[in-house]
PDB file of C-alpha atoms in Angstrom:
ATOM      1  CA  LEU A   1     102.802-236.601 -79.331  1.00 39.00           C
ATOM      2  CA  LEU A   2     105.022-233.550 -79.044  1.00 42.00           C
ATOM      3  CA  LEU A   3     102.263-231.277 -80.340  1.00 41.00           C
ATOM      4  CA  THR A   4      99.790-232.788 -77.883  1.00 44.00           C
ATOM      5  CA  GLY A   5     102.194-232.163 -75.037  1.00 44.00           C
ATOM      6  CA  LEU A   6     102.633-228.519 -76.009  1.00 40.00           C
ATOM      7  CA  ALA A   7      98.885-227.959 -76.209  1.00 44.00           C
ATOM      8  CA  SER A   8      98.417-229.507 -72.790  1.00 43.00           C
ATOM      9  CA  ALA A   9     101.097-227.283 -71.297  1.00 42.00           C
ATOM     10  CA  GLN A  10      99.465-224.175 -72.773  1.00 46.00           C
ATOM     11  CA  GLU A  11      96.063-225.134 -71.351  1.00 51.00           C
ATOM     12  CA  THR A  12      97.503-225.408 -67.849  1.00 47.00           C
ATOM     13  CA  ASP A  13      99.438-222.124 -67.951  1.00 53.00           C
ATOM     14  CA  PRO A  14      98.407-219.919 -65.013  1.00 53.00           C
ATOM     15  CA  PRO A  15      96.536-216.677 -65.766  1.00 57.00           C
ATOM     16  CA  GLU A  16      98.710-213.624 -66.346  1.00 63.00           C
ATOM     17  CA  ARG A  17      97.173-211.686 -63.449  1.00 80.00           C
ATOM     18  CA  VAL A  18      95.150-212.785 -60.446  1.00 92.00           C
ATOM     19  CA  ALA A  19      93.446-211.211 -57.472  1.00 95.00           C
ATOM     20  CA  ARG A  20      93.207-212.900 -54.083  1.00 96.00           C
ATOM     21  CA  LEU A  21      90.590-213.167 -51.385  1.00 97.00           C
ATOM     22  CA  SER A  22      92.442-211.378 -48.598  1.00 96.00           C
ATOM     23  CA  PHE A  23      89.598-211.048 -46.067  1.00 97.00           C
ATOM     24  CA  LEU A  24      86.450-213.046 -45.365  1.00 97.00           C
ATOM     25  CA  ARG A  25      83.768-212.601 -42.726  1.00 97.00           C
ATOM     26  CA  GLY A  26      80.456-214.390 -42.560  1.00 96.00           C
ATOM     27  CA  GLU A  27      78.933-216.373 -45.403  1.00 97.00           C
ATOM     28  CA  VAL A  28      80.992-215.803 -48.548  1.00 97.00           C
ATOM     29  CA  THR A  29      80.695-218.045 -51.608  1.00 97.00           C
ATOM     30  CA  PHE A  30      82.959-218.389 -54.626  1.00 97.00           C
ATOM     31  CA  GLN A  31      82.126-219.643 -58.104  1.00 96.00           C
ATOM     32  CA  ALA A  32      84.933-220.360 -60.543  1.00 95.00           C
ATOM     33  CA  ALA A  33      84.425-219.492 -64.200  1.00 92.00           C
ATOM     34  CA  ASP A  34      84.518-223.178 -65.177  1.00 89.00           C
ATOM     35  CA  ASN A  35      82.243-224.388 -62.379  1.00 88.00           C
ATOM     36  CA  GLU A  36      78.446-224.076 -62.365  1.00 84.00           C
ATOM     37  CA  ALA A  37      78.151-224.685 -58.617  1.00 89.00           C
ATOM     38  CA  PRO A  38      79.296-222.094 -56.036  1.00 91.00           C
ATOM     39  CA  GLU A  39      81.360-223.225 -53.054  1.00 95.00           C
ATOM     40  CA  GLN A  40      82.460-221.765 -49.758  1.00 96.00           C
ATOM     41  CA  ALA A  41      85.151-219.147 -50.298  1.00 96.00           C
ATOM     42  CA  ALA A  42      88.615-219.784 -48.891  1.00 96.00           C
ATOM     43  CA  LEU A  43      91.089-217.187 -47.670  1.00 96.00           C
ATOM     44  CA  ASN A  44      93.884-216.422 -50.181  1.00 95.00           C
ATOM     45  CA  ARG A  45      91.944-218.110 -52.971  1.00 95.00           C
ATOM     46  CA  PRO A  46      93.149-216.845 -56.397  1.00 96.00           C
ATOM     47  CA  VAL A  47      90.446-215.019 -58.362  1.00 96.00           C
ATOM     48  CA  THR A  48      90.687-214.335 -62.083  1.00 95.00           C
ATOM     49  CA  THR A  49      88.619-213.654 -65.211  1.00 95.00           C
ATOM     50  CA  GLY A  50      85.134-215.155 -65.067  1.00 95.00           C
ATOM     51  CA  ASP A  51      85.194-215.911 -61.338  1.00 96.00           C
ATOM     52  CA  ARG A  52      82.395-214.719 -59.067  1.00 97.00           C
ATOM     53  CA  VAL A  53      82.284-213.795 -55.349  1.00 98.00           C
ATOM     54  CA  MET A  54      79.048-213.410 -53.354  1.00 97.00           C
ATOM     55  CA  THR A  55      78.497-212.250 -49.779  1.00 98.00           C
ATOM     56  CA  GLY A  56      75.516-213.137 -47.603  1.00 96.00           C
ATOM     57  CA  ASN A  57      73.727-211.188 -44.889  1.00 96.00           C
ATOM     58  CA  ASP A  58      76.190-209.403 -42.567  1.00 95.00           C
ATOM     59  CA  ALA A  59      79.111-210.846 -44.559  1.00 97.00           C
ATOM     60  CA  ARG A  60      82.148-209.014 -45.911  1.00 97.00           C
ATOM     61  CA  ALA A  61      84.953-209.902 -48.320  1.00 98.00           C
ATOM     62  CA  GLU A  62      88.017-208.203 -49.732  1.00 98.00           C
ATOM     63  CA  LEU A  63      89.896-208.832 -52.968  1.00 97.00           C
ATOM     64  CA  THR A  64      93.430-207.553 -53.384  1.00 96.00           C
ATOM     65  CA  LEU A  65      94.901-206.954 -56.810  1.00 92.00           C
ATOM     66  CA  GLY A  66      98.389-205.537 -56.730  1.00 86.00           C
ATOM     67  CA  SER A  67      98.053-202.129 -55.081  1.00 87.00           C
ATOM     68  CA  ALA A  68      94.239-202.139 -55.364  1.00 95.00           C
ATOM     69  CA  ALA A  69      91.700-203.466 -52.871  1.00 97.00           C
ATOM     70  CA  LEU A  70      88.003-204.193 -53.498  1.00 98.00           C
ATOM     71  CA  ARG A  71      85.768-204.495 -50.431  1.00 98.00           C
ATOM     72  CA  LEU A  72      82.412-206.234 -50.834  1.00 98.00           C
ATOM     73  CA  ASP A  73      79.621-205.209 -48.462  1.00 98.00           C
ATOM     74  CA  ALA A  74      76.902-207.598 -47.320  1.00 97.00           C
ATOM     75  CA  ARG A  75      74.593-209.041 -50.003  1.00 97.00           C
ATOM     76  CA  THR A  76      76.974-208.205 -52.834  1.00 98.00           C
ATOM     77  CA  ASP A  77      77.483-210.208 -56.021  1.00 97.00           C
ATOM     78  CA  LEU A  78      80.659-209.434 -57.970  1.00 97.00           C
ATOM     79  CA  THR A  79      82.068-210.980 -61.159  1.00 96.00           C
ATOM     80  CA  VAL A  80      85.599-210.483 -62.482  1.00 96.00           C
ATOM     81  CA  ALA A  81      84.876-209.695 -66.139  1.00 95.00           C
ATOM     82  CA  ASN A  82      88.451-209.233 -67.355  1.00 94.00           C
ATOM     83  CA  LEU A  83      91.832-209.303 -65.692  1.00 92.00           C
ATOM     84  CA  ASP A  84      95.155-209.021 -67.493  1.00 88.00           C
ATOM     85  CA  SER A  85      98.352-206.963 -67.360  1.00 85.00           C
ATOM     86  CA  ASP A  86      96.617-203.742 -68.475  1.00 90.00           C
ATOM     87  CA  ILE A  87      92.931-204.203 -67.601  1.00 92.00           C
ATOM     88  CA  ALA A  88      91.038-204.741 -64.369  1.00 95.00           C
ATOM     89  CA  HIS A  89      87.310-204.961 -65.097  1.00 95.00           C
ATOM     90  CA  VAL A  90      84.765-206.123 -62.525  1.00 96.00           C
ATOM     91  CA  GLU A  91      80.965-206.210 -62.553  1.00 97.00           C
ATOM     92  CA  VAL A  92      78.836-205.396 -59.510  1.00 97.00           C
ATOM     93  CA  ASN A  93      75.732-207.461 -60.247  1.00 96.00           C
ATOM     94  CA  SER A  94      74.133-206.311 -56.987  1.00 96.00           C
ATOM     95  CA  GLY A  95      75.234-204.735 -53.727  1.00 97.00           C
ATOM     96  CA  THR A  96      78.089-202.361 -52.965  1.00 97.00           C
ATOM     97  CA  VAL A  97      81.838-202.457 -53.605  1.00 98.00           C
ATOM     98  CA  GLY A  98      84.418-200.047 -52.195  1.00 98.00           C
ATOM     99  CA  VAL A  99      87.626-199.637 -54.189  1.00 98.00           C
ATOM    100  CA  THR A 100      90.965-198.345 -52.940  1.00 97.00           C
ATOM    101  CA  LEU A 101      93.224-197.662 -55.905  1.00 96.00           C
ATOM    102  CA  ARG A 102      96.724-196.737 -54.802  1.00 96.00           C
ATOM    103  CA  THR A 103      98.367-196.541 -58.236  1.00 93.00           C
ATOM    104  CA  LEU A 104      97.184-196.379 -61.854  1.00 92.00           C
ATOM    105  CA  ASP A 105      99.926-196.661 -64.452  1.00 89.00           C
ATOM    106  CA  ALA A 106      99.808-195.055 -67.881  1.00 88.00           C
ATOM    107  CA  GLY A 107      97.844-197.283 -70.248  1.00 88.00           C
ATOM    108  CA  GLU A 108      96.189-199.194 -67.397  1.00 90.00           C
ATOM    109  CA  THR A 109      92.379-199.407 -67.239  1.00 93.00           C
ATOM    110  CA  PHE A 110      90.297-199.991 -64.107  1.00 96.00           C
ATOM    111  CA  GLU A 111      86.539-200.336 -64.644  1.00 96.00           C
ATOM    112  CA  VAL A 112      83.657-201.191 -62.352  1.00 97.00           C
ATOM    113  CA  ASP A 113      80.352-201.986 -64.054  1.00 94.00           C
ATOM    114  CA  ALA A 114      76.866-201.857 -62.581  1.00 92.00           C
ATOM    115  CA  PRO A 115      73.935-203.381 -64.515  1.00 87.00           C
ATOM    116  CA  ASN A 116      73.175-200.065 -66.249  1.00 87.00           C
ATOM    117  CA  ALA A 117      76.435-198.103 -66.169  1.00 92.00           C
ATOM    118  CA  THR A 118      80.190-198.287 -66.543  1.00 94.00           C
ATOM    119  CA  VAL A 119      82.476-196.543 -64.066  1.00 96.00           C
ATOM    120  CA  ARG A 120      86.058-195.812 -65.135  1.00 96.00           C
ATOM    121  CA  LEU A 121      88.526-194.876 -62.424  1.00 97.00           C
ATOM    122  CA  LEU A 122      90.792-192.139 -63.747  1.00 96.00           C
ATOM    123  CA  GLU A 123      93.328-191.818 -60.948  1.00 96.00           C
ATOM    124  CA  PRO A 124      94.303-193.300 -57.588  1.00 97.00           C
ATOM    125  CA  GLY A 125      91.716-192.724 -54.901  1.00 97.00           C
ATOM    126  CA  GLU A 126      88.833-194.069 -52.824  1.00 98.00           C
ATOM    127  CA  TYR A 127      85.616-195.038 -54.597  1.00 98.00           C
ATOM    128  CA  ARG A 128      82.300-196.685 -53.840  1.00 97.00           C
ATOM    129  CA  VAL A 129      80.022-198.239 -56.476  1.00 97.00           C
ATOM    130  CA  GLU A 130      76.536-199.533 -55.703  1.00 96.00           C
ATOM    131  CA  ALA A 131      74.040-201.469 -57.800  1.00 95.00           C
ATOM    132  CA  SER A 132      70.923-200.663 -55.800  1.00 92.00           C
ATOM    133  CA  ALA A 133      67.815-202.802 -55.460  1.00 89.00           C
ATOM    134  CA  ASP A 134      65.769-200.288 -57.495  1.00 88.00           C
ATOM    135  CA  GLY A 135      68.116-200.673 -60.469  1.00 87.00           C
ATOM    136  CA  ALA A 136      70.114-197.478 -60.008  1.00 90.00           C
ATOM    137  CA  ALA A 137      73.888-197.203 -60.290  1.00 93.00           C
ATOM    138  CA  ILE A 138      75.486-195.013 -57.616  1.00 94.00           C
ATOM    139  CA  LEU A 139      79.071-193.757 -57.696  1.00 95.00           C
ATOM    140  CA  GLU A 140      80.686-191.970 -54.780  1.00 96.00           C
ATOM    141  CA  VAL A 141      84.171-190.498 -55.221  1.00 97.00           C
ATOM    142  CA  ARG A 142      85.729-189.938 -51.826  1.00 96.00           C
ATOM    143  CA  SER A 143      89.071-189.043 -53.398  1.00 96.00           C
ATOM    144  CA  GLY A 144      90.382-189.234 -56.953  1.00 97.00           C
ATOM    145  CA  ALA A 145      88.289-188.855 -60.114  1.00 97.00           C
ATOM    146  CA  ALA A 146      86.116-191.145 -62.218  1.00 97.00           C
ATOM    147  CA  GLU A 147      83.725-191.221 -65.151  1.00 95.00           C
ATOM    148  CA  ILE A 148      80.260-192.774 -65.220  1.00 94.00           C
ATOM    149  CA  ASP A 149      78.691-193.707 -68.545  1.00 91.00           C
ATOM    150  CA  SER A 150      75.397-195.335 -69.497  1.00 86.00           C
ATOM    151  CA  GLY A 151      76.005-195.129 -73.228  1.00 83.00           C
ATOM    152  CA  ALA A 152      75.153-191.435 -73.585  1.00 82.00           C
ATOM    153  CA  GLY A 153      78.752-190.371 -73.123  1.00 86.00           C
ATOM    154  CA  PRO A 154      80.876-190.188 -69.966  1.00 91.00           C
ATOM    155  CA  THR A 155      80.326-187.692 -67.173  1.00 91.00           C
ATOM    156  CA  ARG A 156      83.256-186.870 -64.911  1.00 94.00           C
ATOM    157  CA  VAL A 157      82.722-187.190 -61.162  1.00 95.00           C
ATOM    158  CA  ALA A 158      85.330-185.429 -59.039  1.00 96.00           C
ATOM    159  CA  SER A 159      86.522-185.933 -55.480  1.00 95.00           C
ATOM    160  CA  GLY A 160      83.714-185.268 -53.002  1.00 95.00           C
ATOM    161  CA  GLN A 161      80.954-185.821 -55.549  1.00 94.00           C
ATOM    162  CA  ARG A 162      78.248-188.456 -55.809  1.00 94.00           C
ATOM    163  CA  ALA A 163      76.402-189.531 -58.957  1.00 93.00           C
ATOM    164  CA  ARG A 164      73.207-191.554 -59.283  1.00 90.00           C
ATOM    165  CA  LEU A 165      72.011-193.065 -62.538  1.00 86.00           C
ATOM    166  CA  GLY A 166      68.445-194.388 -62.267  1.00 79.00           C
ATOM    167  CA  SER A 167      67.206-197.434 -64.164  1.00 61.00           C
ATOM    168  CA  SER A 168      64.308-195.512 -65.728  1.00 57.00           C
ATOM    169  CA  ASP A 169      66.717-192.805 -66.892  1.00 54.00           C
ATOM    170  CA  VAL A 170      68.996-195.331 -68.514  1.00 41.00           C
ATOM    171  CA  HIS A 171      66.044-196.909 -70.267  1.00 32.00           C
ATOM    172  CA  ALA A 172      65.229-193.497 -71.708  1.00 31.00           C
ATOM    173  CA  THR A 173      68.759-193.146 -73.130  1.00 32.00           C
ATOM    174  CA  LYS A 174      68.127-196.172 -75.330  1.00 31.00           C
ATOM    175  CA  ARG A 175      65.317-194.521 -77.267  1.00 31.00           C
ATOM    176  CA  PRO A 176      65.896-193.826 -80.978  1.00 34.00           C
ATOM    177  CA  GLY A 177      67.362-190.397 -81.601  1.00 36.00           C
ATOM    178  CA  PHE A 178      69.209-190.192 -78.280  1.00 34.00           C
ATOM    179  CA  ALA A 179      72.368-189.179 -80.140  1.00 38.00           C
ATOM    180  CA  ASP A 180      70.685-185.901 -81.070  1.00 39.00           C
ATOM    181  CA  PRO A 181      72.504-183.171 -79.044  1.00 40.00           C
ATOM    182  CA  ALA A 182      69.297-181.297 -78.221  1.00 40.00           C
ATOM    183  CA  PHE A 183      67.723-184.476 -76.871  1.00 35.00           C
ATOM    184  CA  VAL A 184      70.816-185.202 -74.801  1.00 39.00           C
ATOM    185  CA  ALA A 185      70.801-181.680 -73.367  1.00 42.00           C
ATOM    186  CA  ARG A 186      67.151-181.950 -72.312  1.00 39.00           C
ATOM    187  CA  LEU A 187      67.595-185.384 -70.764  1.00 38.00           C
ATOM    188  CA  ALA A 188      70.959-184.874 -69.065  1.00 45.00           C
ATOM    189  CA  PRO A 189      69.629-183.231 -65.878  1.00 43.00           C
ATOM    190  CA  VAL A 190      67.285-186.192 -65.421  1.00 39.00           C
ATOM    191  CA  VAL A 191      69.744-188.903 -66.360  1.00 41.00           C
ATOM    192  CA  LEU A 192      72.583-187.878 -64.081  1.00 46.00           C
ATOM    193  CA  LYS A 193      72.321-186.023 -60.815  1.00 49.00           C
ATOM    194  CA  VAL A 194      75.756-185.115 -59.479  1.00 48.00           C
ATOM    195  CA  SER A 195      75.653-183.695 -56.003  1.00 47.00           C
ATOM    196  CA  GLN A 196      78.132-182.209 -53.592  1.00 45.00           C
ATOM    197  CA  GLU A 197      76.791-184.187 -50.616  1.00 46.00           C
ATOM    198  CA  VAL A 198      80.134-185.584 -49.476  1.00 41.00           C
ATOM    199  CA  ARG A 199      81.944-182.276 -49.938  1.00 45.00           C
ATOM    200  CA  LEU A 200      79.245-180.405 -48.012  1.00 40.00           C
ATOM    201  CA  LYS A 201      79.474-182.878 -45.152  1.00 45.00           C
ATOM    202  CA  ARG A 202      83.214-182.285 -44.961  1.00 45.00           C
ATOM    203  CA  LEU A 203      82.717-178.515 -44.975  1.00 40.00           C
ATOM    204  CA  VAL A 204      80.147-178.742 -42.192  1.00 41.00           C
ATOM    205  CA  LYS A 205      82.469-180.893 -40.098  1.00 50.00           C
ATOM    206  CA  GLY A 206      85.302-178.445 -40.625  1.00 52.00           C
ATOM    207  CA  ALA A 207      83.211-175.434 -39.693  1.00 48.00           C
TER     208      ALA A 207
END
């Protein structure tokens, strides 16, 4: 009986780290990891590993996690893939998520996945990750620095830069022999287009 009681207590222990739904507007649904049916999201609802948040047309939602905030645009589907003391890992299944990262401690990992790419945030800053309808992954670094990786090796994206990784390009990276350096060099300009669009806009405004 004592062993049974201990096991029961362990099963009901709260998760080590949770996010919370800090803002809701419009139709926002929540699906817990252990529940097959989504339900209407509630303000201040705890969100942890395996949970899913979805926004409808013209809806918005925000998750807060310590000093970080994740803002979901309309028609966005986000899953919390892993959340513990050292790792924050979310998946943007579709739509767009803005991330404000105020601090990033040594040894801490913050990742945002799109269906065909992984984005690693390297320092505090403002970021925007989109899983577009055509299958592309788009990363915009408004401040800070990040890496985007589709399995061919990470590419650094600095403040003011924007990277787009197309679905057809990612499919090409999965071909046999992609690890060959010459093949990578030929394909790289097609796979990842990093532009200075944001930086140029700022320069124009400041002119």
